[in-house]
PDB file of C-alpha atoms in Angstrom:
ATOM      1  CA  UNK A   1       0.000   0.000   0.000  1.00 49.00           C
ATOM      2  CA  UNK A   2       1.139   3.408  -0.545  1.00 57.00           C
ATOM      3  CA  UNK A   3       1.064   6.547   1.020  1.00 60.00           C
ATOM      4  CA  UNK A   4      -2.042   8.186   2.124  1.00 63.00           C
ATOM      5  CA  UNK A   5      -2.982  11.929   1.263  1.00 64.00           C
ATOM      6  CA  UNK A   6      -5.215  14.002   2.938  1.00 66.00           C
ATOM      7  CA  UNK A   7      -8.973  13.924   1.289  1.00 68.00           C
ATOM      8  CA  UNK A   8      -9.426  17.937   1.642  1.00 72.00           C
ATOM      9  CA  UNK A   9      -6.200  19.657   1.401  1.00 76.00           C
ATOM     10  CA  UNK A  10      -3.863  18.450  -2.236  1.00 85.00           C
ATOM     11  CA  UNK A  11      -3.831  19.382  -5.118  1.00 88.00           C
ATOM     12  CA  UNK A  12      -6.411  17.522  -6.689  1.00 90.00           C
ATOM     13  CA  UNK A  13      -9.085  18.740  -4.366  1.00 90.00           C
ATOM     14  CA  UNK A  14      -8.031  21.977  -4.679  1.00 91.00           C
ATOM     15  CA  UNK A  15      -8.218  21.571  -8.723  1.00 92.00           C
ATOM     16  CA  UNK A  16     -12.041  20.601  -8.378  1.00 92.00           C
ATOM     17  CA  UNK A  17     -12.668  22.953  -5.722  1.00 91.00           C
ATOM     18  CA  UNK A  18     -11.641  26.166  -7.896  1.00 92.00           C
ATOM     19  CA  UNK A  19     -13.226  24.782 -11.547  1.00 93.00           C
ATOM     20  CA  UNK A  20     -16.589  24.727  -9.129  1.00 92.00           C
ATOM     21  CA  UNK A  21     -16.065  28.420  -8.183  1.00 91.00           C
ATOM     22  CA  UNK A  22     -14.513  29.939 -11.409  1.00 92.00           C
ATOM     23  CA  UNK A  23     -17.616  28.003 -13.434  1.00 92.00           C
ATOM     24  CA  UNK A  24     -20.231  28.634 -10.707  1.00 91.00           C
ATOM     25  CA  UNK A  25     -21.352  25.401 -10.791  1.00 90.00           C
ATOM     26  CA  UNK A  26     -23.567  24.089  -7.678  1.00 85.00           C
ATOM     27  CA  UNK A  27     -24.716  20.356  -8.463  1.00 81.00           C
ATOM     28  CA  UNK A  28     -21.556  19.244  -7.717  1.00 80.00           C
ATOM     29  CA  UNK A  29     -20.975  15.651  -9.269  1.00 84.00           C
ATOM     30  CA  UNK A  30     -18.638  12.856  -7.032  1.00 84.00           C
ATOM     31  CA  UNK A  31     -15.701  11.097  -8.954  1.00 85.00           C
ATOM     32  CA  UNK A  32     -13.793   8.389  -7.307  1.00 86.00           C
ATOM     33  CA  UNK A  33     -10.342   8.883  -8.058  1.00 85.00           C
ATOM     34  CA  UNK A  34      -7.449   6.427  -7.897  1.00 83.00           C
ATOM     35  CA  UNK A  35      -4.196   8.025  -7.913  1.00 81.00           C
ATOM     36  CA  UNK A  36      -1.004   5.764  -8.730  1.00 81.00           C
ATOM     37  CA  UNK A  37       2.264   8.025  -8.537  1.00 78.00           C
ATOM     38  CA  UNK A  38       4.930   6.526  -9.452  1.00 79.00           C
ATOM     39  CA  UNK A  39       7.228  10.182  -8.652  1.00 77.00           C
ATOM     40  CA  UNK A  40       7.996  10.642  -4.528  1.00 74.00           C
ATOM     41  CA  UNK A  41       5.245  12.539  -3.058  1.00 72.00           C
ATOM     42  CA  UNK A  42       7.418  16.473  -2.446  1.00 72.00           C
ATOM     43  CA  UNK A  43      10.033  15.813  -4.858  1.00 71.00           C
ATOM     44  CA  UNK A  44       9.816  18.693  -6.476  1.00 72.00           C
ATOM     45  CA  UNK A  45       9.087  17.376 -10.262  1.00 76.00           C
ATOM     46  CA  UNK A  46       5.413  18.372 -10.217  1.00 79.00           C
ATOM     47  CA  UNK A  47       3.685  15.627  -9.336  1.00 83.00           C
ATOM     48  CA  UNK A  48       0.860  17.468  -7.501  1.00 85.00           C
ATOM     49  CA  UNK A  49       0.690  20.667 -10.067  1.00 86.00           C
ATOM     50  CA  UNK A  50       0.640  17.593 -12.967  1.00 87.00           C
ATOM     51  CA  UNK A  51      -2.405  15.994 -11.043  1.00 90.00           C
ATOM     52  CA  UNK A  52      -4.540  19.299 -10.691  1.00 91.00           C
ATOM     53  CA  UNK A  53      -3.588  20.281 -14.141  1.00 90.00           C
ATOM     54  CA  UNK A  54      -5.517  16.438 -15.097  1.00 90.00           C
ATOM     55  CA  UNK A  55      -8.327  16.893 -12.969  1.00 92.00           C
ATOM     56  CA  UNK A  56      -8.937  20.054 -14.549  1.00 92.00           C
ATOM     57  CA  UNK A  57      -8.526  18.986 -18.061  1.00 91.00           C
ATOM     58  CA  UNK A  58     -10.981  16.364 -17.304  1.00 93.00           C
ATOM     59  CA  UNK A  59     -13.568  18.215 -15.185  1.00 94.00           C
ATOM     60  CA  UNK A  60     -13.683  20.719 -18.807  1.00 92.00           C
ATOM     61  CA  UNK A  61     -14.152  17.470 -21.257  1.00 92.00           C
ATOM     62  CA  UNK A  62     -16.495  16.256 -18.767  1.00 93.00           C
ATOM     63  CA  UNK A  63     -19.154  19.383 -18.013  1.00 93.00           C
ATOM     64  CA  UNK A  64     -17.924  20.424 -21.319  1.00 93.00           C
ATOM     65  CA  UNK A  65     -16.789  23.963 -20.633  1.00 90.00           C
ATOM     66  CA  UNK A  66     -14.734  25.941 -22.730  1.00 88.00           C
ATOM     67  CA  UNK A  67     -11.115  27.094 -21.046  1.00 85.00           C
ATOM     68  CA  UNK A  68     -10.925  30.761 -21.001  1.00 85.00           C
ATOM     69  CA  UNK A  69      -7.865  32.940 -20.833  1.00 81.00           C
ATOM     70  CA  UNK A  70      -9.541  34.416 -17.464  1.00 85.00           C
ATOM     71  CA  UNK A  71      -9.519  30.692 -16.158  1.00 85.00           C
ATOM     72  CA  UNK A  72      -6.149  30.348 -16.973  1.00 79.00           C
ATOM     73  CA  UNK A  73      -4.961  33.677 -15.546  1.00 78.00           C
ATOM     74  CA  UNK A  74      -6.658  32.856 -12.449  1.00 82.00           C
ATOM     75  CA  UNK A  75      -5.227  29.492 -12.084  1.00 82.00           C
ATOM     76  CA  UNK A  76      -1.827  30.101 -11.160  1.00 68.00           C
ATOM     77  CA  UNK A  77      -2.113  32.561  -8.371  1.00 72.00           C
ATOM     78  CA  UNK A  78      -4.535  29.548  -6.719  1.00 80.00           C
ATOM     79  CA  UNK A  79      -3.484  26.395  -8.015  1.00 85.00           C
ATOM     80  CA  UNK A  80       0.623  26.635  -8.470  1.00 77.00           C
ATOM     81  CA  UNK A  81       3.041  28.354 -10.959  1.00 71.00           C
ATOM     82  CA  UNK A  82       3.263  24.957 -12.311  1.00 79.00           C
ATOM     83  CA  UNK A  83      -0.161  23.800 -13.321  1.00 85.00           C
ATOM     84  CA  UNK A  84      -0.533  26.198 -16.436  1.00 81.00           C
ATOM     85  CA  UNK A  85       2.833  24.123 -17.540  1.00 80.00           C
ATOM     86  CA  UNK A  86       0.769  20.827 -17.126  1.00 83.00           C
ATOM     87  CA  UNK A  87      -2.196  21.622 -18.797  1.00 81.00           C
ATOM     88  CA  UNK A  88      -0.637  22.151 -22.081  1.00 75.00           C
ATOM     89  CA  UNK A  89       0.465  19.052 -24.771  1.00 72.00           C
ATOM     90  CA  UNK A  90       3.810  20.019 -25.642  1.00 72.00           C
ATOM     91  CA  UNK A  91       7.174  20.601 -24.592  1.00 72.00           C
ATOM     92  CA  UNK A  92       7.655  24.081 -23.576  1.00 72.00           C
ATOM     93  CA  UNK A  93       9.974  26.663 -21.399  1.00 70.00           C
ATOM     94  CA  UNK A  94       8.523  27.971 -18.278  1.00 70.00           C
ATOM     95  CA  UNK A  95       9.358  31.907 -17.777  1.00 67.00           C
ATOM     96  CA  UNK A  96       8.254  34.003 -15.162  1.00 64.00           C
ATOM     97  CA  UNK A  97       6.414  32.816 -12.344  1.00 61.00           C
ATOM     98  CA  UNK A  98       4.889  30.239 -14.568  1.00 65.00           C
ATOM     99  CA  UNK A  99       2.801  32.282 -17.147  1.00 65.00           C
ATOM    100  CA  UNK A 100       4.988  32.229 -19.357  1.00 70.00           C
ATOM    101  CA  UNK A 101       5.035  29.548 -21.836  1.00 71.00           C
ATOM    102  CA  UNK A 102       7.201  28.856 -25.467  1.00 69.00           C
ATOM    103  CA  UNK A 103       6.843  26.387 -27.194  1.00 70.00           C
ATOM    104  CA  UNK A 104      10.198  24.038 -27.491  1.00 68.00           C
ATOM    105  CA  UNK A 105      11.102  24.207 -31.183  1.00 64.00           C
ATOM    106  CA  UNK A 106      13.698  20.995 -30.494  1.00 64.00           C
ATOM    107  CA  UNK A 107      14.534  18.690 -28.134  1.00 64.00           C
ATOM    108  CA  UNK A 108      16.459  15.499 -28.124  1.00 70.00           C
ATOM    109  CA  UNK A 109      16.110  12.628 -25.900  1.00 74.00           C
ATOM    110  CA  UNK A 110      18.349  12.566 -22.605  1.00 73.00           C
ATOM    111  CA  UNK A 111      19.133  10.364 -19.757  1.00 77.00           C
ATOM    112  CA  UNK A 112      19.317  12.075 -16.439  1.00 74.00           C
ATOM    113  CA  UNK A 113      19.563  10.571 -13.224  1.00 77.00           C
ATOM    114  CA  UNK A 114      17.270  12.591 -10.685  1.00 75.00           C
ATOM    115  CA  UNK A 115      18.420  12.000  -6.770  1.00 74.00           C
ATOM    116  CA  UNK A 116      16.329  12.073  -3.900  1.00 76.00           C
ATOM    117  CA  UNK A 117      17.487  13.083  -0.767  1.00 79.00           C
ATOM    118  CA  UNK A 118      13.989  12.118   1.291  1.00 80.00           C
ATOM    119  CA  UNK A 119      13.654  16.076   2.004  1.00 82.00           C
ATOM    120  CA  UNK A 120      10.640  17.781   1.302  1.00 81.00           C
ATOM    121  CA  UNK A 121      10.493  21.079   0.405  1.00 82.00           C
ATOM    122  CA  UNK A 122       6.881  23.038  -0.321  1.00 80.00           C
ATOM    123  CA  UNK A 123       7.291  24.036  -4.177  1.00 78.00           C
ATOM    124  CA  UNK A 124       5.282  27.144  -3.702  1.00 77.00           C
ATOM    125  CA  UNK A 125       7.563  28.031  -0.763  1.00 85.00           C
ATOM    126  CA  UNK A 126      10.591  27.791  -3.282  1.00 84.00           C
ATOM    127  CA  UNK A 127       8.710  29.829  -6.141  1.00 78.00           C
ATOM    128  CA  UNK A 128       8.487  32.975  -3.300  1.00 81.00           C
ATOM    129  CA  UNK A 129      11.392  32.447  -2.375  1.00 87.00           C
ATOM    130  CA  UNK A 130      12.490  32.918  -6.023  1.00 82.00           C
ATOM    131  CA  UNK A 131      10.607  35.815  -6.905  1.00 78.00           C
ATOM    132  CA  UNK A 132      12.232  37.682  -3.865  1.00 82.00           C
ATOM    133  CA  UNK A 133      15.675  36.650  -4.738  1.00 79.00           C
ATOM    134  CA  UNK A 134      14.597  37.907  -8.635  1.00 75.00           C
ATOM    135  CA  UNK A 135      13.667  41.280  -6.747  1.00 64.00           C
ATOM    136  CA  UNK A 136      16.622  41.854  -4.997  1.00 66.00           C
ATOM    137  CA  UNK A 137      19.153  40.541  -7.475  1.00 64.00           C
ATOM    138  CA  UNK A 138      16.842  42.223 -11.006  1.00 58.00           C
ATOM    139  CA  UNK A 139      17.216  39.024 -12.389  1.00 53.00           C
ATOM    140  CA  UNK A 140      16.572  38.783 -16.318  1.00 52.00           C
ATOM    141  CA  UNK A 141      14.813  35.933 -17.376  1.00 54.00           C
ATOM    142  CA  UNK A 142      15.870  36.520 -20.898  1.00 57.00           C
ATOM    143  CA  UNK A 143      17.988  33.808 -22.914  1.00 57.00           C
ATOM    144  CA  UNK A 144      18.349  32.389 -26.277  1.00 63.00           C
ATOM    145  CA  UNK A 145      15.109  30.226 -26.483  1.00 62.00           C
ATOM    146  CA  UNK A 146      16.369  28.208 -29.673  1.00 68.00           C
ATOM    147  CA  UNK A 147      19.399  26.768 -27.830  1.00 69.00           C
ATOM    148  CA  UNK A 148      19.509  23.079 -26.943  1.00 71.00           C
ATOM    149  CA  UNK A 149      17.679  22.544 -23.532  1.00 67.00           C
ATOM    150  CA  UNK A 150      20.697  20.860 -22.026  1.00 71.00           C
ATOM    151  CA  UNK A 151      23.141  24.067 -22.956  1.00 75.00           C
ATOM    152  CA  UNK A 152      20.652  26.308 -21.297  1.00 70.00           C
ATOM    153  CA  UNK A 153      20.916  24.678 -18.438  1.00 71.00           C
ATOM    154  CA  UNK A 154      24.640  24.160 -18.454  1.00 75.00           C
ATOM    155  CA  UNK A 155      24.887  27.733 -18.827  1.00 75.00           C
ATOM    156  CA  UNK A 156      22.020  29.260 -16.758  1.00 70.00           C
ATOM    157  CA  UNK A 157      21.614  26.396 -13.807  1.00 73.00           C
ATOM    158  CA  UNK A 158      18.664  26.099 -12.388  1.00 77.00           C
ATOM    159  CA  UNK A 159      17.237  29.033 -11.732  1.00 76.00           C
ATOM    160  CA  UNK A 160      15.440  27.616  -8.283  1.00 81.00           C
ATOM    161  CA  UNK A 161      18.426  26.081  -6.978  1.00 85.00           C
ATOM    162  CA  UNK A 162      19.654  29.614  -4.611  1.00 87.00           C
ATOM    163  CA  UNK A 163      16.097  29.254  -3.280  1.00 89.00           C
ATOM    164  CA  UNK A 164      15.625  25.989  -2.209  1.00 88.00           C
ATOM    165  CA  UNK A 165      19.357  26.177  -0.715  1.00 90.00           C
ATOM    166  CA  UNK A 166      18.309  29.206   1.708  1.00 92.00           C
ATOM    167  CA  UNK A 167      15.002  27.174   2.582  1.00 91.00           C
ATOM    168  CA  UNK A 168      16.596  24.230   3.221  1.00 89.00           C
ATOM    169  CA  UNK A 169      20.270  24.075   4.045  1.00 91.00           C
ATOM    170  CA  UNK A 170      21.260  20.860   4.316  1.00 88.00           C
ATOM    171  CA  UNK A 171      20.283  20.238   1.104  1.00 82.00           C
ATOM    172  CA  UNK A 172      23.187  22.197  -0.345  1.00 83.00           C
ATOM    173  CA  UNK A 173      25.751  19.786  -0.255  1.00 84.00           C
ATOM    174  CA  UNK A 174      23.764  16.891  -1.863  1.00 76.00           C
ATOM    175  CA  UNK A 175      23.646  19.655  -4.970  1.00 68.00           C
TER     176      UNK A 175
END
């Protein structure tokens, strides 16, 4: 058996909570959902902003509501910078605090190996963090676009890394 998560307070409850207020609908229907993650629940990879951005997709094919760009600019101050990322079919870079979307013109196929240190950190927590150290430092968010993924981040880092560090220390030297 896996983990557990709490019925009321993830980010798939949160998903159908806010397409019920943004579409004003009262006759709520109940799905019985089976989640199977096969990511570590607070690993950062966007597990839960992936899960609320397929609950949402479906709740629209189900009631069969269009998705407005007022939806969509109201999802990420509520839902995660994240989820706008999810709910789209392609490849793309993430600018900003996740409103910004391109579309990747290439990519090639790579084999990373992704280490997990068993130390949760909130995601959200990490994106204000970011935008503070953005503020203070005037960060420019502005590269070349049409460069291999891989060389971008050879040459830029991630960009969340300084955050997560001053959250959570001891995380530093695993990095």
């Amino acid at each position: 058996a896996g983990q557990k998560i709490e019925i009321e307070n993830n980010s798939i409850s949160e998903a159908i909570s806010f397409f019920y207020r943004f579409h004003k609908i009262n006759k709520r229907k109940f799905f019985k959902i089976q989640l199977i993650k096969n990511i570590p629940i607070a690993a950062g990879l966007g597990g839960g902003s992936s899960n609320a951005a397929r609950i949402l997709c479906f709740l629209h094919d189900y009631y069969q509501q269009p998705v407005t760009k007022l939806e969509l600019d109201s999802i990420l101050p509520v839902l995660g910078a994240d989820v706008l990322f999810f709910c789209n079919k392609f490849s793309r870079f993430v600018g900003g605090y996740g409103e910004s979307l391109l579309k990747a013109s290439k990519y090639k196929e790579y084999h990373l190996l992704l280490v997990n240190p068993n130390i949760a950190i909130s995601t959200k927590e990490v994106y204000h963090k970011f935008v503070k150290i953005c503020y203070e430092k005037e960060i420019s968010s502005k590269f070349d676009y049409n460069k291999d993924p891989l060389d971008l981040i050879m040459l830029h880092g991630n960009d969340l890394l300084d955050a997560a560090n001053i959250i959570c220390p001891e995380v530093k030297p695993l990095l």
